[in-house]
Amino acid sequence: MSEGTMQRRAQREVGAPPRPAGHWGRDQRAKRRNRVLVCAAAVPVMLVAAGCSSDSGSSDSTDKAAKAAASASASPSPTVQAAAYGKLPEPCKAFSKKTLEDLVPKGKSGKEGKSDDISTRGRCSWNSLDNNGVKGSQFRWLNVSMLRFESDVTRGPADKLAQEYFDKQVQEAQAVEGAKGVKTEPVPDTGDRATAVHYDLKKKEGTFKQQTVVARVENVVVTLDYNGAGLAGDKTPSGSDMLKDAKKAAKEAVDAVSEANGKGGGKADGSPSKSASKSPSKSASEEASDEPSKDDSTSPSKKPASES
């Protein structure tokens, strides 16, 4: 029996029909195509699922951002108590004629200091030289400085800023170079708070009696300097008398500030002013750490005005 006859008999015995040549390869390719089609059909489903997931995350983020923005817009803006006083009096008109005659009897019209904003700072000074010929002369100098503060949301209410400046002015008055016998005392019935600093200052011209009164009324600080000396052999003036006159003048200057603002100030209702949310002016903030400018001849630590 031939080999081919034996193969055909074996196939018939197991019941398997004969497979033509190349049939196995076609079966494998068909299986691969079926797998590709199944995978291709699954891809859109995955893409759709991924797209839904992405949209959901984006929507959540948008909702959170919207809620945050709404919360921020709903939060109230920071505010601060408005300044009580909105202006200053003319410094050269702060004293009555009688007061000027008592303190600077030979003084002429006051010399007003320069100011970028007269509503926030002002200064005026008077010189007096009573010449008695060979008996000598009496020198007096009077200076008043006013500084008004505005409320600021970052730095605080105006009266607090004024109090800080008040404290600094008192400290500086107590620390003048060359001052002898420095004494400090409160001054009653003068604004919200007032302090007097007095001492002797010896110079080649004579012994000067210096009186400095610093007062705060609401958001305004008034600094009054008053000194005198007997020159060319004349007697030294009484320090106690000069202190009494300085206190009187300081009270008058404080009253002038209140009167310029209608006694009770400009903001009786206590509502924040427009400027309360802005930065304070240069004269009341950036320069608040510096004492208002004085002429070289009027500073207690420099030469008297009679030599200028």
CSV table of C-alpha atoms in Angstrom, one decimal:
chain,number,residue,atom,x,y,z
A,1,MET,CA,0.0,0.0,0.0
A,2,SER,CA,1.4,3.3,-1.0
A,3,GLU,CA,2.1,6.2,1.5
A,4,GLY,CA,-0.7,8.4,0.1
A,5,THR,CA,-3.3,5.7,0.5
A,6,MET,CA,-2.2,5.2,4.1
A,7,GLN,CA,-2.7,9.0,4.9
A,8,ARG,CA,-6.2,9.1,3.4
A,9,ARG,CA,-7.2,6.0,5.4
A,10,ALA,CA,-6.0,7.5,8.6
A,11,GLN,CA,-7.9,10.7,8.0
A,12,ARG,CA,-11.1,8.8,7.3
A,13,GLU,CA,-10.7,6.8,10.5
A,14,VAL,CA,-10.5,9.9,12.8
A,15,GLY,CA,-13.4,11.6,11.0
A,16,ALA,CA,-11.5,14.8,10.1
A,17,PRO,CA,-12.1,16.0,6.5
A,18,PRO,CA,-9.0,16.6,4.5
A,19,ARG,CA,-7.7,20.3,4.7
A,20,PRO,CA,-6.6,21.8,1.5
A,21,ALA,CA,-3.1,23.4,1.4
A,22,GLY,CA,-2.9,26.9,2.9
A,23,HIS,CA,-6.1,26.5,4.9
A,24,TRP,CA,-4.3,26.9,8.3
A,25,GLY,CA,-2.8,30.2,7.4
A,26,ARG,CA,-6.1,31.7,6.4
A,27,ASP,CA,-7.6,30.7,9.7
A,28,GLN,CA,-4.8,32.4,11.6
A,29,ARG,CA,-5.3,35.6,9.6
A,30,ALA,CA,-9.0,35.6,10.2
A,31,LYS,CA,-8.5,35.3,13.9
A,32,ARG,CA,-6.1,38.3,13.9
A,33,ARG,CA,-8.6,40.4,11.9
A,34,ASN,CA,-11.3,39.6,14.5
A,35,ARG,CA,-9.1,40.7,17.3
A,36,VAL,CA,-8.3,44.0,15.6
A,37,LEU,CA,-12.0,44.7,15.0
A,38,VAL,CA,-12.8,44.0,18.6
A,39,CYS,CA,-10.0,46.3,19.8
A,40,ALA,CA,-11.0,49.0,17.3
A,41,ALA,CA,-14.6,48.9,18.6
A,42,ALA,CA,-13.3,49.2,22.2
A,43,VAL,CA,-11.3,52.4,21.5
A,44,PRO,CA,-14.2,54.8,21.0
A,45,VAL,CA,-15.7,53.5,24.2
A,46,MET,CA,-12.5,54.3,26.0
A,47,LEU,CA,-12.2,57.7,24.4
A,48,VAL,CA,-15.8,58.6,25.3
A,49,ALA,CA,-15.1,57.5,28.9
A,50,ALA,CA,-11.9,59.5,29.1
A,51,GLY,CA,-13.6,62.5,27.6
A,52,CYS,CA,-16.4,62.4,30.1
A,53,SER,CA,-13.9,62.1,32.9
A,54,SER,CA,-11.9,65.1,31.6
A,55,ASP,CA,-15.0,67.3,31.2
A,56,SER,CA,-16.1,66.4,34.8
A,57,GLY,CA,-12.7,67.6,36.2
A,58,SER,CA,-12.8,70.8,34.2
A,59,SER,CA,-16.3,71.5,35.4
A,60,ASP,CA,-15.3,70.9,39.0
A,61,SER,CA,-12.3,73.3,38.7
A,62,THR,CA,-14.5,76.0,37.1
A,63,ASP,CA,-17.1,75.7,39.9
A,64,LYS,CA,-14.4,75.9,42.6
A,65,ALA,CA,-12.9,79.0,40.9
A,66,ALA,CA,-16.3,80.7,40.6
A,67,LYS,CA,-17.1,80.0,44.3
A,68,ALA,CA,-13.7,81.4,45.3
A,69,ALA,CA,-14.3,84.6,43.3
A,70,ALA,CA,-17.7,85.0,44.7
A,71,SER,CA,-16.4,84.6,48.2
A,72,ALA,CA,-13.6,87.1,47.7
A,73,SER,CA,-16.1,89.7,46.2
A,74,ALA,CA,-18.4,89.2,49.2
A,75,SER,CA,-15.6,89.9,51.7
A,76,PRO,CA,-15.8,93.4,53.1
A,77,SER,CA,-13.0,95.8,52.3
A,78,PRO,CA,-10.8,96.8,55.3
A,79,THR,CA,-11.8,100.1,56.9
A,80,VAL,CA,-10.4,102.3,59.6
A,81,GLN,CA,-11.9,105.0,61.8
A,82,ALA,CA,-11.9,108.4,60.0
A,83,ALA,CA,-9.8,111.3,61.2
A,84,ALA,CA,-11.7,113.6,63.5
A,85,TYR,CA,-10.1,116.8,62.2
A,86,GLY,CA,-9.8,117.6,58.5
A,87,LYS,CA,-7.9,120.9,58.5
A,88,LEU,CA,-5.5,123.2,60.4
A,89,PRO,CA,-5.8,126.9,61.3
A,90,GLU,CA,-3.4,129.4,59.9
A,91,PRO,CA,-0.4,129.0,62.2
A,92,CYS,CA,0.4,132.7,62.2
A,93,LYS,CA,-3.1,133.4,63.4
A,94,ALA,CA,-3.1,130.8,66.2
A,95,PHE,CA,-2.4,133.4,69.0
A,96,SER,CA,-4.3,136.5,70.1
A,97,LYS,CA,-2.6,139.9,69.9
A,98,LYS,CA,-2.4,140.0,73.7
A,99,THR,CA,-0.5,136.7,73.8
A,100,LEU,CA,2.0,137.8,71.2
A,101,GLU,CA,2.5,141.1,73.1
A,102,ASP,CA,3.2,139.1,76.3
A,103,LEU,CA,5.6,136.5,74.8
A,104,VAL,CA,7.3,138.4,72.0
A,105,PRO,CA,6.7,142.1,72.8
A,106,LYS,CA,9.1,143.4,70.2
A,107,GLY,CA,8.1,140.8,67.6
A,108,LYS,CA,6.7,141.8,64.2
A,109,SER,CA,4.5,139.7,62.1
A,110,GLY,CA,5.1,136.0,62.3
A,111,LYS,CA,7.2,134.2,59.7
A,112,GLU,CA,5.2,131.4,58.2
A,113,GLY,CA,7.1,128.2,57.3
A,114,LYS,CA,6.8,126.6,53.9
A,115,SER,CA,4.4,123.7,53.5
A,116,ASP,CA,3.4,121.5,50.6
A,117,ASP,CA,0.0,121.0,52.1
A,118,ILE,CA,-1.3,123.6,54.5
A,119,SER,CA,-4.2,121.2,55.6
A,120,THR,CA,-1.7,118.8,57.0
A,121,ARG,CA,1.2,120.8,58.4
A,122,GLY,CA,1.9,124.4,59.3
A,123,ARG,CA,4.5,126.5,61.2
A,124,CYS,CA,5.0,130.1,62.2
A,125,SER,CA,7.7,131.8,64.3
A,126,TRP,CA,8.3,135.2,65.9
A,127,ASN,CA,11.5,136.9,67.1
A,128,SER,CA,11.7,139.6,69.7
A,129,LEU,CA,14.8,141.7,70.7
A,130,ASP,CA,14.3,144.4,73.3
A,131,ASN,CA,17.5,146.3,73.2
A,132,ASN,CA,18.3,148.3,76.3
A,133,GLY,CA,21.6,149.7,75.0
A,134,VAL,CA,24.5,149.4,77.5
A,135,LYS,CA,22.3,147.5,79.9
A,136,GLY,CA,22.0,144.6,77.4
A,137,SER,CA,18.9,143.2,75.7
A,138,GLN,CA,16.2,140.6,76.2
A,139,PHE,CA,15.7,138.1,73.4
A,140,ARG,CA,12.6,136.0,72.9
A,141,TRP,CA,11.7,133.4,70.3
A,142,LEU,CA,8.3,131.7,69.8
A,143,ASN,CA,7.6,128.9,67.4
A,144,VAL,CA,4.4,126.8,66.8
A,145,SER,CA,4.3,123.8,64.6
A,146,MET,CA,1.1,121.8,63.7
A,147,LEU,CA,1.0,118.4,62.1
A,148,ARG,CA,-2.3,116.7,61.1
A,149,PHE,CA,-2.6,112.9,60.5
A,150,GLU,CA,-5.0,111.0,58.2
A,151,SER,CA,-6.2,107.5,59.0
A,152,ASP,CA,-4.7,104.7,56.9
A,153,VAL,CA,-5.8,101.1,56.6
A,154,THR,CA,-2.2,99.8,56.8
A,155,ARG,CA,-0.9,102.1,59.5
A,156,GLY,CA,-3.9,102.6,61.7
A,157,PRO,CA,-6.3,105.4,62.8
A,158,ALA,CA,-5.2,109.0,62.7
A,159,ASP,CA,-5.3,109.6,66.5
A,160,LYS,CA,-3.0,106.6,67.0
A,161,LEU,CA,-0.5,107.9,64.5
A,162,ALA,CA,-0.7,111.3,66.1
A,163,GLN,CA,-0.1,109.8,69.6
A,164,GLU,CA,3.0,108.0,68.3
A,165,TYR,CA,4.3,111.3,66.9
A,166,PHE,CA,3.5,113.1,70.1
A,167,ASP,CA,5.6,110.6,72.1
A,168,LYS,CA,8.5,111.0,69.7
A,169,GLN,CA,8.4,114.8,70.0
A,170,VAL,CA,8.5,114.6,73.8
A,171,GLN,CA,11.5,112.3,73.7
A,172,GLU,CA,13.4,114.5,71.3
A,173,ALA,CA,12.7,117.6,73.5
A,174,GLN,CA,14.1,115.7,76.5
A,175,ALA,CA,17.3,114.7,74.6
A,176,VAL,CA,18.5,118.1,73.3
A,177,GLU,CA,22.3,118.2,73.3
A,178,GLY,CA,23.7,120.5,76.0
A,179,ALA,CA,20.4,120.8,77.9
A,180,LYS,CA,20.8,121.3,81.7
A,181,GLY,CA,18.3,120.5,84.4
A,182,VAL,CA,15.8,118.9,82.1
A,183,LYS,CA,12.3,118.6,83.7
A,184,THR,CA,9.1,117.1,82.3
A,185,GLU,CA,5.6,117.6,83.5
A,186,PRO,CA,2.0,117.1,82.2
A,187,VAL,CA,0.0,120.1,81.1
A,188,PRO,CA,-3.7,119.8,82.1
A,189,ASP,CA,-6.7,121.1,80.1
A,190,THR,CA,-4.8,121.3,76.9
A,191,GLY,CA,-6.1,118.9,74.2
A,192,ASP,CA,-6.3,115.2,74.8
A,193,ARG,CA,-2.8,115.1,76.2
A,194,ALA,CA,0.0,117.6,76.7
A,195,THR,CA,3.5,117.6,78.1
A,196,ALA,CA,5.9,120.4,78.9
A,197,VAL,CA,9.7,119.9,78.8
A,198,HIS,CA,11.9,122.8,80.1
A,199,TYR,CA,15.6,123.2,80.7
A,200,ASP,CA,18.6,125.6,80.5
A,201,LEU,CA,20.8,125.8,77.5
A,202,LYS,CA,24.1,127.7,78.0
A,203,LYS,CA,25.6,129.4,75.0
A,204,LYS,CA,28.3,132.0,74.5
A,205,GLU,CA,25.6,134.7,74.3
A,206,GLY,CA,24.1,133.8,77.7
A,207,THR,CA,21.9,131.2,79.3
A,208,PHE,CA,18.7,130.4,77.4
A,209,LYS,CA,15.6,129.3,79.2
A,210,GLN,CA,13.9,126.7,76.9
A,211,GLN,CA,10.2,125.6,77.1
A,212,THR,CA,8.7,123.0,74.8
A,213,VAL,CA,5.1,122.1,75.1
A,214,VAL,CA,3.8,119.2,73.0
A,215,ALA,CA,0.1,118.7,72.8
A,216,ARG,CA,-2.3,116.3,70.9
A,217,VAL,CA,-5.9,117.1,70.1
A,218,GLU,CA,-7.6,114.3,68.2
A,219,ASN,CA,-5.4,113.6,65.1
A,220,VAL,CA,-3.3,116.9,65.4
A,221,VAL,CA,-0.1,117.4,67.2
A,222,VAL,CA,0.9,120.9,68.3
A,223,THR,CA,4.5,121.6,69.3
A,224,LEU,CA,5.3,125.0,70.8
A,225,ASP,CA,8.8,126.2,71.5
A,226,TYR,CA,9.5,129.3,73.6
A,227,ASN,CA,12.8,130.4,74.7
A,228,GLY,CA,14.5,133.6,76.0
A,229,ALA,CA,17.8,134.9,77.3
A,230,GLY,CA,19.3,138.1,78.7
A,231,LEU,CA,22.0,139.2,76.2
A,232,ALA,CA,25.0,141.5,76.6
A,233,GLY,CA,24.9,141.5,80.4
A,234,ASP,CA,21.1,141.7,80.8
A,235,LYS,CA,19.6,139.3,83.4
A,236,THR,CA,18.4,135.9,82.6
A,237,PRO,CA,14.6,135.7,82.4
A,238,SER,CA,12.6,133.7,84.9
A,239,GLY,CA,12.1,130.1,83.7
A,240,SER,CA,8.9,129.6,85.7
A,241,ASP,CA,7.3,132.8,84.1
A,242,MET,CA,8.3,131.6,80.7
A,243,LEU,CA,6.9,128.1,81.3
A,244,LYS,CA,3.6,129.7,82.4
A,245,ASP,CA,3.4,131.8,79.3
A,246,ALA,CA,4.3,128.7,77.1
A,247,LYS,CA,1.5,126.6,78.6
A,248,LYS,CA,-1.0,129.4,78.0
A,249,ALA,CA,0.1,129.8,74.4
A,250,ALA,CA,0.0,126.0,73.8
A,251,LYS,CA,-3.6,125.9,75.0
A,252,GLU,CA,-4.5,128.8,72.7
A,253,ALA,CA,-3.0,127.0,69.7
A,254,VAL,CA,-4.8,123.8,70.6
A,255,ASP,CA,-8.1,125.7,70.9
A,256,ALA,CA,-7.4,127.3,67.5
A,257,VAL,CA,-7.2,123.8,65.9
A,258,SER,CA,-10.5,122.7,67.4
A,259,GLU,CA,-12.2,126.0,66.4
A,260,ALA,CA,-10.9,125.6,62.8
A,261,ASN,CA,-12.8,122.2,62.7
A,262,GLY,CA,-16.0,123.4,64.3
A,263,LYS,CA,-15.1,122.5,67.9
A,264,GLY,CA,-16.3,118.8,67.6
A,265,GLY,CA,-14.2,118.0,64.5
A,266,GLY,CA,-15.2,117.3,60.9
A,267,LYS,CA,-16.5,113.7,61.2
A,268,ALA,CA,-19.1,113.6,64.0
A,269,ASP,CA,-20.8,110.5,62.6
A,270,GLY,CA,-17.5,108.5,62.8
A,271,SER,CA,-17.9,107.2,59.2
A,272,PRO,CA,-14.7,106.5,57.4
A,273,SER,CA,-13.5,109.4,55.2
A,274,LYS,CA,-12.6,109.0,51.6
A,275,SER,CA,-8.9,109.4,52.4
A,276,ALA,CA,-9.1,106.7,55.1
A,277,SER,CA,-8.6,103.9,52.5
A,278,LYS,CA,-5.7,105.8,50.8
A,279,SER,CA,-2.1,106.4,51.8
A,280,PRO,CA,-1.7,109.4,54.0
A,281,SER,CA,-0.2,112.5,52.4
A,282,LYS,CA,3.6,113.0,52.4
A,283,SER,CA,3.5,115.7,55.1
A,284,ALA,CA,1.5,113.5,57.5
A,285,SER,CA,3.2,110.2,56.9
A,286,GLU,CA,6.5,110.1,55.1
A,287,GLU,CA,7.7,113.2,57.0
A,288,ALA,CA,5.9,112.4,60.3
A,289,SER,CA,9.1,110.8,61.6
A,290,ASP,CA,10.9,114.1,61.2
A,291,GLU,CA,10.1,117.2,63.3
A,292,PRO,CA,8.6,120.0,61.2
A,293,SER,CA,11.4,122.0,59.7
A,294,LYS,CA,12.7,125.0,61.6
A,295,ASP,CA,15.0,127.9,60.7
A,296,ASP,CA,18.6,127.3,61.8
A,297,SER,CA,18.3,130.4,64.0
A,298,THR,CA,15.3,129.1,65.9
A,299,SER,CA,16.4,125.7,67.0
A,300,PRO,CA,17.2,125.5,70.7
A,301,SER,CA,20.5,123.7,69.9
A,302,LYS,CA,21.6,126.4,67.4
A,303,LYS,CA,22.4,130.1,67.5
A,304,PRO,CA,19.7,132.5,68.7
A,305,ALA,CA,17.7,134.4,66.1
A,306,SER,CA,19.3,137.7,67.1
A,307,GLU,CA,22.5,136.6,65.4
A,308,SER,CA,20.9,135.7,62.1
